[in-house]
PDB file of C-alpha atoms in Angstrom:
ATOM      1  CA  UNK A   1      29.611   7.018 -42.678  1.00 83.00           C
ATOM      2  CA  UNK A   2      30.681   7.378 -46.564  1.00 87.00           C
ATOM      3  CA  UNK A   3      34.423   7.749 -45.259  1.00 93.00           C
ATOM      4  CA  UNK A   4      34.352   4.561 -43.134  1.00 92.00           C
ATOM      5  CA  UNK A   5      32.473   2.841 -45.446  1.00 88.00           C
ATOM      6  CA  UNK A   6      35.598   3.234 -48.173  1.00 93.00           C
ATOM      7  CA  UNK A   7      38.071   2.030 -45.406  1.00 93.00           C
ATOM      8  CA  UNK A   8      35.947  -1.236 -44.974  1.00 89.00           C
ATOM      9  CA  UNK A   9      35.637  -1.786 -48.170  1.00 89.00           C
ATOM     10  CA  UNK A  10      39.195  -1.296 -48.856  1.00 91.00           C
ATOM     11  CA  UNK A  11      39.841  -3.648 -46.261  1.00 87.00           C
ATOM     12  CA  UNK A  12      37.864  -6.075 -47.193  1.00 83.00           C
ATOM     13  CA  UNK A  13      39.040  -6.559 -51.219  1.00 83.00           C
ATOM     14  CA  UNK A  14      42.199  -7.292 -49.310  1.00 85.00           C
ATOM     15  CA  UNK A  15      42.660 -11.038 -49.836  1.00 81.00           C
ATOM     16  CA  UNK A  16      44.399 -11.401 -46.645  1.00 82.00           C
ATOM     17  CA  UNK A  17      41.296 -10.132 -44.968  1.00 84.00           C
ATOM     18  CA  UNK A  18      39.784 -13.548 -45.917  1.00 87.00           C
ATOM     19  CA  UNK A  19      42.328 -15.907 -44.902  1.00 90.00           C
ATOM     20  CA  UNK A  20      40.792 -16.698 -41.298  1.00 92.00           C
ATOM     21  CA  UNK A  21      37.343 -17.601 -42.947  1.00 93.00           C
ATOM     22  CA  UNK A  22      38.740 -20.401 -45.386  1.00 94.00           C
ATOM     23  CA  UNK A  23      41.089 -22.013 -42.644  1.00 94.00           C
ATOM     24  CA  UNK A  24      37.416 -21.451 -40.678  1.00 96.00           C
ATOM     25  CA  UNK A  25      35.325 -23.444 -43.496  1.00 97.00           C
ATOM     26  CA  UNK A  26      37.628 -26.492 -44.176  1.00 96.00           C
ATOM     27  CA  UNK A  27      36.475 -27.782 -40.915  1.00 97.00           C
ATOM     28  CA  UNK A  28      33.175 -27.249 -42.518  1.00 96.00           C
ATOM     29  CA  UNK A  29      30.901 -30.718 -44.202  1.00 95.00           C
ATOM     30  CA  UNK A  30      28.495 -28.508 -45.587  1.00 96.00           C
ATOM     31  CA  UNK A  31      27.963 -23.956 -46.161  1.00 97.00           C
ATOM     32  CA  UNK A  32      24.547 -22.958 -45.740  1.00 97.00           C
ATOM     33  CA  UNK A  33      23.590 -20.071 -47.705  1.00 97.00           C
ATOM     34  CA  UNK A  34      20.264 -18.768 -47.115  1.00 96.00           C
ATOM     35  CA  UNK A  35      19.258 -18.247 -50.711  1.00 95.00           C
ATOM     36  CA  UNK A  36      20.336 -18.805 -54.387  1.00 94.00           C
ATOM     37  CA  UNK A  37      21.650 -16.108 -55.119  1.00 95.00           C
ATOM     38  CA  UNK A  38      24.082 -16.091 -51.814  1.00 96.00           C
ATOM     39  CA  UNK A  39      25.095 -19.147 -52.943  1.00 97.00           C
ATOM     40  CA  UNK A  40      26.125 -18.312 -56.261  1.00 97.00           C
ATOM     41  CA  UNK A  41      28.063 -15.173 -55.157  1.00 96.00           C
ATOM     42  CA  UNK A  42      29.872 -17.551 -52.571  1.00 96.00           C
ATOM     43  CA  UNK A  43      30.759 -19.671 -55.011  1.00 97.00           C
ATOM     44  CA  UNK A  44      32.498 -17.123 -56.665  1.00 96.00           C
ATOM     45  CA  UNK A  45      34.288 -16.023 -53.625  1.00 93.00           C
ATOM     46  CA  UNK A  46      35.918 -18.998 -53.151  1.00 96.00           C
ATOM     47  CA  UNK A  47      36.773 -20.298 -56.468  1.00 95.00           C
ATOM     48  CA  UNK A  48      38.686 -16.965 -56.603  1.00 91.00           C
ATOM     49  CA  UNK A  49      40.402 -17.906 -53.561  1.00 91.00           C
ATOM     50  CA  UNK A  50      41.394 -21.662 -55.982  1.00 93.00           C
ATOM     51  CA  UNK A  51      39.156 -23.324 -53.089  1.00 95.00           C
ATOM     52  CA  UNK A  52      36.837 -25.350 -55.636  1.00 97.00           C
ATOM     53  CA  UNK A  53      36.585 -27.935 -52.938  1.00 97.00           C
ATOM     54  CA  UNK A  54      35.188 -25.835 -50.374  1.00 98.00           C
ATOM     55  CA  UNK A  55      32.468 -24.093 -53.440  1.00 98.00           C
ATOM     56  CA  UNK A  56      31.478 -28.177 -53.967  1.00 97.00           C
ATOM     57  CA  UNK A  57      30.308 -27.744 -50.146  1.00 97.00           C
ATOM     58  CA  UNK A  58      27.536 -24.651 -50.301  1.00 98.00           C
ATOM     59  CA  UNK A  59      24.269 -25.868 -50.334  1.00 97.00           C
ATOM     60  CA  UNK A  60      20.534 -23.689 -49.944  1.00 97.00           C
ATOM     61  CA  UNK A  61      18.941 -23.599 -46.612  1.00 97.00           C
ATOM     62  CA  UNK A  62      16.984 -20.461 -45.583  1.00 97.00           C
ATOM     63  CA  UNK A  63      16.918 -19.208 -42.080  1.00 97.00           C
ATOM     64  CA  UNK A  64      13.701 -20.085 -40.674  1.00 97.00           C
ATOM     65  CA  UNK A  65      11.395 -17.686 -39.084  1.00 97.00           C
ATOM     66  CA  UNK A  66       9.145 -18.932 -35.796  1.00 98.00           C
ATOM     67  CA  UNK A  67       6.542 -20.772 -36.566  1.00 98.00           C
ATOM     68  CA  UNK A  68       4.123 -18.005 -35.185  1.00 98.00           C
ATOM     69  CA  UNK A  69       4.224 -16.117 -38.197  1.00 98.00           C
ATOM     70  CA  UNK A  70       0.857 -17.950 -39.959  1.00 98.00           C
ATOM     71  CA  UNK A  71      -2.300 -16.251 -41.885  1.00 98.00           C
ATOM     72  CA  UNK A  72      -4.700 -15.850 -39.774  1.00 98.00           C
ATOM     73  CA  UNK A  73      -8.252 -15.856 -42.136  1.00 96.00           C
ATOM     74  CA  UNK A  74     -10.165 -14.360 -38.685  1.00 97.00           C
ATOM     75  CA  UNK A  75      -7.940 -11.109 -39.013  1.00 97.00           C
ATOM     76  CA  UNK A  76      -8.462  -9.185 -41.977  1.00 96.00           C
ATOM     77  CA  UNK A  77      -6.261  -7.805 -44.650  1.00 98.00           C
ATOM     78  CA  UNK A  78      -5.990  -4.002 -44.304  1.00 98.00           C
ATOM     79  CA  UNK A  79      -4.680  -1.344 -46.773  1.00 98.00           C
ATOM     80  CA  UNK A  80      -1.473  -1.369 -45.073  1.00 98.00           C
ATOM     81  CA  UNK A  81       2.422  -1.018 -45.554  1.00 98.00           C
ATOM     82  CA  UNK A  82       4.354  -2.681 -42.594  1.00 98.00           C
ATOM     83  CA  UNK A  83       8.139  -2.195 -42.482  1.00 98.00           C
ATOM     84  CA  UNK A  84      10.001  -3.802 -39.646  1.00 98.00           C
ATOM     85  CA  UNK A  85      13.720  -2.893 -38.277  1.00 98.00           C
ATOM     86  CA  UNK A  86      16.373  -1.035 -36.419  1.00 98.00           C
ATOM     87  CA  UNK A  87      15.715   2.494 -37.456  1.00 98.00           C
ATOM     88  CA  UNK A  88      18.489   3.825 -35.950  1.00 97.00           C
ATOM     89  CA  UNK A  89      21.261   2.279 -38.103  1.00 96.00           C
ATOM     90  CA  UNK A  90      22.251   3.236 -40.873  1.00 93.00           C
ATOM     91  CA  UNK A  91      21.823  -0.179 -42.853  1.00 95.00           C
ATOM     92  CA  UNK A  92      18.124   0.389 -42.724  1.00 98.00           C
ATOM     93  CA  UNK A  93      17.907   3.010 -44.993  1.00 98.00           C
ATOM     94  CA  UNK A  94      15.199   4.963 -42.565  1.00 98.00           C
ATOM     95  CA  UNK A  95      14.856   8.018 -44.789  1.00 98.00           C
ATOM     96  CA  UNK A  96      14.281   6.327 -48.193  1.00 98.00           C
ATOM     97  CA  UNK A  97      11.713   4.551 -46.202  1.00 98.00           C
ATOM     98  CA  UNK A  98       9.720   7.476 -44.779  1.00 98.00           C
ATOM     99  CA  UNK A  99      10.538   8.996 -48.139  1.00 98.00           C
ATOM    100  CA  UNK A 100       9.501   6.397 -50.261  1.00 98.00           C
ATOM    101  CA  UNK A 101       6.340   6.459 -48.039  1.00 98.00           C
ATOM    102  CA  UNK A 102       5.442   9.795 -48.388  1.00 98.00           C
ATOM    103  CA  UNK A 103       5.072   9.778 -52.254  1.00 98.00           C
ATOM    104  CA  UNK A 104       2.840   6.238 -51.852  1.00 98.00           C
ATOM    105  CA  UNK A 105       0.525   7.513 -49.115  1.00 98.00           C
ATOM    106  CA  UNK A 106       0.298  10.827 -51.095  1.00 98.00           C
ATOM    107  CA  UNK A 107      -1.188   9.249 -54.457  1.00 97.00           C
ATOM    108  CA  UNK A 108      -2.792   5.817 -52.707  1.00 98.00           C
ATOM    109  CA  UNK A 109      -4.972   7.992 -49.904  1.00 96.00           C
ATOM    110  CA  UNK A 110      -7.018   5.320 -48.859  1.00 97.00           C
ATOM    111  CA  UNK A 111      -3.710   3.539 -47.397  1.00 98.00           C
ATOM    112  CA  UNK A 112      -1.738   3.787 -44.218  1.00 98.00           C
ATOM    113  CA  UNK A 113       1.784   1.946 -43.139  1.00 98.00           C
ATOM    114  CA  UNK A 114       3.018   0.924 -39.628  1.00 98.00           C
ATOM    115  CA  UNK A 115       6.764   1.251 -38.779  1.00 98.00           C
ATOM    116  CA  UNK A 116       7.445  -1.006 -36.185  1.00 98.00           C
ATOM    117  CA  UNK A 117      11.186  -1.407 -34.371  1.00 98.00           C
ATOM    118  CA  UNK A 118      13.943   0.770 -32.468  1.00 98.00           C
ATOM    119  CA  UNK A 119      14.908   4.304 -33.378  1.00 97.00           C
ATOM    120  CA  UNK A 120      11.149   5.312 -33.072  1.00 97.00           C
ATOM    121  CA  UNK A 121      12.379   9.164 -32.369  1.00 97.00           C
ATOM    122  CA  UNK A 122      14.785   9.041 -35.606  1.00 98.00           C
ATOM    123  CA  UNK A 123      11.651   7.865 -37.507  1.00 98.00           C
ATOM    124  CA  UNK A 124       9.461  10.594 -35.631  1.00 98.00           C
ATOM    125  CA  UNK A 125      11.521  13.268 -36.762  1.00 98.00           C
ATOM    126  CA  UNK A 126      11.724  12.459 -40.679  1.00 98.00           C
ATOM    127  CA  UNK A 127       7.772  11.811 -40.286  1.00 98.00           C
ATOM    128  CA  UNK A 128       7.047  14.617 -38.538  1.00 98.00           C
ATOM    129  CA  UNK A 129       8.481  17.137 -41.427  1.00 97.00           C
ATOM    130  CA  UNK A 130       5.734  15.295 -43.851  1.00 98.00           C
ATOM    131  CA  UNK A 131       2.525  16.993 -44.921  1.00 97.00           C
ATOM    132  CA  UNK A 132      -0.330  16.273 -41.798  1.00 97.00           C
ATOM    133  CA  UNK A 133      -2.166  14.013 -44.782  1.00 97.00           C
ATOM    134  CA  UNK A 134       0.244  11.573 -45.021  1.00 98.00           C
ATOM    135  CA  UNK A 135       1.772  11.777 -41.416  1.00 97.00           C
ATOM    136  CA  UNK A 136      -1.516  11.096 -40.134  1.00 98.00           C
ATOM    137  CA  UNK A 137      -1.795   7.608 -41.585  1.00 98.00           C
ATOM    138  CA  UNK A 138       2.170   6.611 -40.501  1.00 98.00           C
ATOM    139  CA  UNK A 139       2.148   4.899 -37.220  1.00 98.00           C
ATOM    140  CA  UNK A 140       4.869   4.378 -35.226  1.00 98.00           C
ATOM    141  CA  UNK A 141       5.717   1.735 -32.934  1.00 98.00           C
ATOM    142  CA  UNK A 142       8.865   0.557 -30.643  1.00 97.00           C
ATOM    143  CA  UNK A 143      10.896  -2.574 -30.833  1.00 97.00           C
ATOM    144  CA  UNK A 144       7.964  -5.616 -29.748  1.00 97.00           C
ATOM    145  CA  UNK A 145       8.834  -8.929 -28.667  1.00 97.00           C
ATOM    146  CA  UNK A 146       8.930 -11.625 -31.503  1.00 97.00           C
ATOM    147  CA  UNK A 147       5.698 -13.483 -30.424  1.00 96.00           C
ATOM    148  CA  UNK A 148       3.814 -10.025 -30.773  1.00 98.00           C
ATOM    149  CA  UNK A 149       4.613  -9.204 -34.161  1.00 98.00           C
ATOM    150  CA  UNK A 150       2.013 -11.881 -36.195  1.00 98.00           C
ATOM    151  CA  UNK A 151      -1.092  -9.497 -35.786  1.00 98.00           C
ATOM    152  CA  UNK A 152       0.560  -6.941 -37.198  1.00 98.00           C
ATOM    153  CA  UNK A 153       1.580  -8.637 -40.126  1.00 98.00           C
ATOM    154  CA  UNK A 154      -1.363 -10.338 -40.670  1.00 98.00           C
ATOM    155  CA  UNK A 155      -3.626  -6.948 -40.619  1.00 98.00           C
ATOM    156  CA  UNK A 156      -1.115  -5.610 -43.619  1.00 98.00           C
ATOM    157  CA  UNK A 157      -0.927  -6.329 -47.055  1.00 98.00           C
ATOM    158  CA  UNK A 158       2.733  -5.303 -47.842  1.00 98.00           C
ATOM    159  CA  UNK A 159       5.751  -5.737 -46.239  1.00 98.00           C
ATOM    160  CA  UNK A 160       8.516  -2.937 -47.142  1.00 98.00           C
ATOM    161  CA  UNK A 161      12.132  -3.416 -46.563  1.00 98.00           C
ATOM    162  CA  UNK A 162      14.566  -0.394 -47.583  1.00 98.00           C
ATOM    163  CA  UNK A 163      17.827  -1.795 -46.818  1.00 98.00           C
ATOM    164  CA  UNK A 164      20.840  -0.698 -48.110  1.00 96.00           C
ATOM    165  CA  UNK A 165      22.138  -4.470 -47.409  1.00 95.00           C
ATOM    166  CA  UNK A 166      20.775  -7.651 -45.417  1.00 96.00           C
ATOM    167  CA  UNK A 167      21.638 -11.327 -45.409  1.00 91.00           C
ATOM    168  CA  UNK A 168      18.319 -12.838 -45.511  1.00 94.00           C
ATOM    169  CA  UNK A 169      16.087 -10.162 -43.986  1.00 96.00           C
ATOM    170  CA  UNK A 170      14.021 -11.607 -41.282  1.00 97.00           C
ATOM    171  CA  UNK A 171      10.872  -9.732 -40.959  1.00 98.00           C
ATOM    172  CA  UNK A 172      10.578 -10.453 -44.916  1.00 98.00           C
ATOM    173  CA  UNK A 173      10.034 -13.653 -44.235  1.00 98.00           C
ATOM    174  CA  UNK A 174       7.988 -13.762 -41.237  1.00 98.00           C
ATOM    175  CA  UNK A 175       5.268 -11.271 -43.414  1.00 98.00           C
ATOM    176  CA  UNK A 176       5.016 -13.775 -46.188  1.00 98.00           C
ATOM    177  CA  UNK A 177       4.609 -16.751 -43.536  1.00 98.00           C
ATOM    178  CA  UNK A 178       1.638 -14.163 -42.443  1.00 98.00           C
ATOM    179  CA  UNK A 179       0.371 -14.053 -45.838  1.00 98.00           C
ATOM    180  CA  UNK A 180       1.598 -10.314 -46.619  1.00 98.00           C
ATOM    181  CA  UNK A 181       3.367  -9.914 -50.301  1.00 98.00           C
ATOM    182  CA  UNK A 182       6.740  -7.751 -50.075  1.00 98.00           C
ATOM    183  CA  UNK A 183       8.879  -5.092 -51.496  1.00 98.00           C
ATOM    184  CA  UNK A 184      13.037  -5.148 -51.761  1.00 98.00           C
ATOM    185  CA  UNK A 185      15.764  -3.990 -53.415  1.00 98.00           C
ATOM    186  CA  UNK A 186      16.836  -6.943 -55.907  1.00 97.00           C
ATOM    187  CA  UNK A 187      20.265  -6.523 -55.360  1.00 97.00           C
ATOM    188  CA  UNK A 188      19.859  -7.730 -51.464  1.00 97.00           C
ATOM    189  CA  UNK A 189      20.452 -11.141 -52.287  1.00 96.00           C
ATOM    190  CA  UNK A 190      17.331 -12.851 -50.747  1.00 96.00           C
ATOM    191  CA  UNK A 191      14.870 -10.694 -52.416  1.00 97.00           C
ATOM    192  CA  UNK A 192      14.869 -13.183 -55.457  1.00 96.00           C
ATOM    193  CA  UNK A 193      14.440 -15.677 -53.686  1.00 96.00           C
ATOM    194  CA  UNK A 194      11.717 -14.258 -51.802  1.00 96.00           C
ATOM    195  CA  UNK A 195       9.969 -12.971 -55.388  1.00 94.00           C
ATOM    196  CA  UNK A 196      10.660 -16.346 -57.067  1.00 89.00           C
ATOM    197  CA  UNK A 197       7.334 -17.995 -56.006  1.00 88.00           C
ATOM    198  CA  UNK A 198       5.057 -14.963 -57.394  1.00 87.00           C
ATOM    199  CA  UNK A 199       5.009 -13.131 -53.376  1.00 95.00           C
ATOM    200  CA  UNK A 200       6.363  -9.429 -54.278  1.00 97.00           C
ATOM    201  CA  UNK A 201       7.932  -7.058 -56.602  1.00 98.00           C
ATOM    202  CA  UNK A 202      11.709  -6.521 -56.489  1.00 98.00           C
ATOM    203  CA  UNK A 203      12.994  -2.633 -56.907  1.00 98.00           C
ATOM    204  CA  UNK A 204      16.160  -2.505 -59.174  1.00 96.00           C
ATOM    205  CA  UNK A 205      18.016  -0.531 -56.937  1.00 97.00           C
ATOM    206  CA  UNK A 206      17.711   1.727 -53.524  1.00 96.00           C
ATOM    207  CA  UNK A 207      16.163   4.420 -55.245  1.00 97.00           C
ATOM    208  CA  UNK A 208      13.149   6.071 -53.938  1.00 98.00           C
ATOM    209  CA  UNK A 209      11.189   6.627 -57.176  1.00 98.00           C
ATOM    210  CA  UNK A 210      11.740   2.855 -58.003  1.00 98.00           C
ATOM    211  CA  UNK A 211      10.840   2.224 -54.159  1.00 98.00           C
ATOM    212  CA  UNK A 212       7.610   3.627 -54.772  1.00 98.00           C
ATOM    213  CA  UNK A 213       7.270   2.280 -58.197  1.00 98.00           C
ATOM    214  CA  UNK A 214       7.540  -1.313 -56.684  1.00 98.00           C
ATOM    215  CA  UNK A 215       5.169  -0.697 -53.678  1.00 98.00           C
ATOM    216  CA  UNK A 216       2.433   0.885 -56.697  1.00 98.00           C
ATOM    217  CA  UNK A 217       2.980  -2.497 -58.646  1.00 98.00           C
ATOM    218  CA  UNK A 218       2.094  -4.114 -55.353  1.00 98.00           C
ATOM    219  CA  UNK A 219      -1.002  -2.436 -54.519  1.00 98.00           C
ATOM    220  CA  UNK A 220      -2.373  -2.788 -58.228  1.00 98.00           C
ATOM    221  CA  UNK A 221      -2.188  -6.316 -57.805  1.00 98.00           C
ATOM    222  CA  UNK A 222      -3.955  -6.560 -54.435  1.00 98.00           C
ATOM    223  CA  UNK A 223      -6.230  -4.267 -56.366  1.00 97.00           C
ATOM    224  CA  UNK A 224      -6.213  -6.513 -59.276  1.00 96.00           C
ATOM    225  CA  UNK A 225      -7.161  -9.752 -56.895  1.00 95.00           C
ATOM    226  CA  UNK A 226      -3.845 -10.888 -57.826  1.00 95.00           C
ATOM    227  CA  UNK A 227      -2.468 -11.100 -54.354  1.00 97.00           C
ATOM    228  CA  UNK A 228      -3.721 -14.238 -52.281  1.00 96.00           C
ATOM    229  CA  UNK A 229      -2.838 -13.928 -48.789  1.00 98.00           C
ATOM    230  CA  UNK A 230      -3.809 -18.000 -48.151  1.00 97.00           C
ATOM    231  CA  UNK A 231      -1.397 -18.913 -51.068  1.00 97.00           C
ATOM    232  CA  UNK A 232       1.272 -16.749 -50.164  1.00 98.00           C
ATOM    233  CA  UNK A 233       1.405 -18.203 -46.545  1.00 98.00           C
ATOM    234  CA  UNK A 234       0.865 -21.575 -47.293  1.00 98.00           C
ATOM    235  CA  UNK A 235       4.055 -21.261 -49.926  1.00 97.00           C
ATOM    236  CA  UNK A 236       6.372 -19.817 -47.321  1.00 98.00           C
ATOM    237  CA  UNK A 237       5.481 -21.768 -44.084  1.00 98.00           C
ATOM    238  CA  UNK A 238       6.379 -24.697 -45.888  1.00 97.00           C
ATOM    239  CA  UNK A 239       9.718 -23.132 -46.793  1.00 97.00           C
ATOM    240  CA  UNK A 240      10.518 -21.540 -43.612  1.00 98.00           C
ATOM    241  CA  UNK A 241       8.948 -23.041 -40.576  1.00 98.00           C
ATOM    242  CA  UNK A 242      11.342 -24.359 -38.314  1.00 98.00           C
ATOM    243  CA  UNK A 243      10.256 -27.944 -38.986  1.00 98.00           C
ATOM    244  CA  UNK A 244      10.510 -27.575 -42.572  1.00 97.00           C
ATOM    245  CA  UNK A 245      14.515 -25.839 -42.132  1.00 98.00           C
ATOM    246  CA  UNK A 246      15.721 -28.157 -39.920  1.00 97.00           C
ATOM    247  CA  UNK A 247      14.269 -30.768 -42.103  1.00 97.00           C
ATOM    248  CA  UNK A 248      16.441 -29.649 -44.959  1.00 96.00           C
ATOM    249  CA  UNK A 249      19.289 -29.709 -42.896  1.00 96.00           C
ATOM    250  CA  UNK A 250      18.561 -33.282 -41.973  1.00 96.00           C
ATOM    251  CA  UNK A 251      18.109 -34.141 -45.502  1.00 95.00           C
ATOM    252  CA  UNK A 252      21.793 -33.348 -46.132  1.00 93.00           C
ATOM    253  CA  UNK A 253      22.920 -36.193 -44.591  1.00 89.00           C
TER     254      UNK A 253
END
């Protein structure tokens, strides 16, 4: 993986590589980045390509998550970490995430997390070599249909991504539309976004020990009664609903 990584990344700070996209975006009236952040870095990209003109057509429109994902005040908010993916690749990150578990669950025993997604046996084994303490409270769950995913999110408290890299990260948003706060690596370039209304605690970097330091910041502020689950919902089902995307989009014109 390191080895082809270098070869695409070599490839890619060709500027050749890039040609196909611009010809690709002048046909373009408006880019939609899904956060701020994207947006600036794209902006960048293309001035250093001496496009200004396409740069003057980014604008900010998240990708909206199904309108499913509400907080539910009948189901209540356990001591729970959910993290949601494809375990088998290698984007995911899986063992800074059982990792980065194991250290939580050791110290904060009255919690338990839920891994939900493909590449349950991948996840199995990395649990499996953890103390029976703390692999007693992991559960593990297969890939579930979209429409099946709200309960879990809103029985959880915390949502956990441990990507290496994403482009807006999905399940991150469909937890805070459920009213769950989240954890990320602030580098990913939605996480910002995501923390800039007051909903979770960005890690500097992939790191385990700043992993866990960022999930132990979030559970001190459930703790603290600085977590609202009704607040954090409300904020980002009126950002991401699809009714409230495509209403953005509409706005552009």
């Amino acid at each position: 993986p390191g080895l082809r990584a270098l070869v695409k990344t070599g490839v890619a700070s060709l500027k050749v590589r890039h040609g196909g996209l611009i010809r690709h975006l002048q046909y373009a009236d408006w880019i939609l980045l899904p956060s701020t952040i994207a947006r600036q870095r794209y902006d960048r990209f293309l001035i250093s390509w001496g496009r200004p003109d396409l740069a003057a057509r980014l604008r900010v429109v998240p990708h909206p998550v199904s309108e499913k994902m509400i907080f539910d005040p009948g189901v209540p908010k356990e001591k729970q970490i959910i993290a949601v993916g494809g375990w088998h690749r290698l984007q995911k990150n899986t063992p800074a995430l059982v990792e980065t578990l194991r250290r939580v669950l050791e110290h904060a025993s009255d919690y338990h997390a839920h891994v939900i997604g493909p590449g349950t046996e991948y996840v199995e084994k990395l649990v499996s070599a953890l103390a029976a303490p703390v692999r007693q409270r992991i559960k593990i769950s297969a890939a579930l249909p979209n429409d099946q995913l709200p309960p879990h999110y809103q029985r959880s408290r915390i949502s956990f991504c441990s990507s290496y890299y994403e482009s807006f990260h999905i399940p991150t948003g469909e937890a805070l539309c459920c009213g769950c706060s989240f954890v990320g690596d602030a580098r990913i370039s939605s996480m910002p976004y995501f923390a800039s209304l007051g909903s979770g605690t960005l890690s500097c970097d992939g790191a385990v020990h700043h992993f866990a330091d960022a999930l132990f910041a979030e559970i001190e502020l459930w703790n603290s009664g600085l977590r609202t689950p009704t607040q954090i919902s409300k904020t980002w089902t009126g950002q991401l609903h699809p009714q409230k995307v495509a209403q953005k989009v509409l706005d552009l014109f």
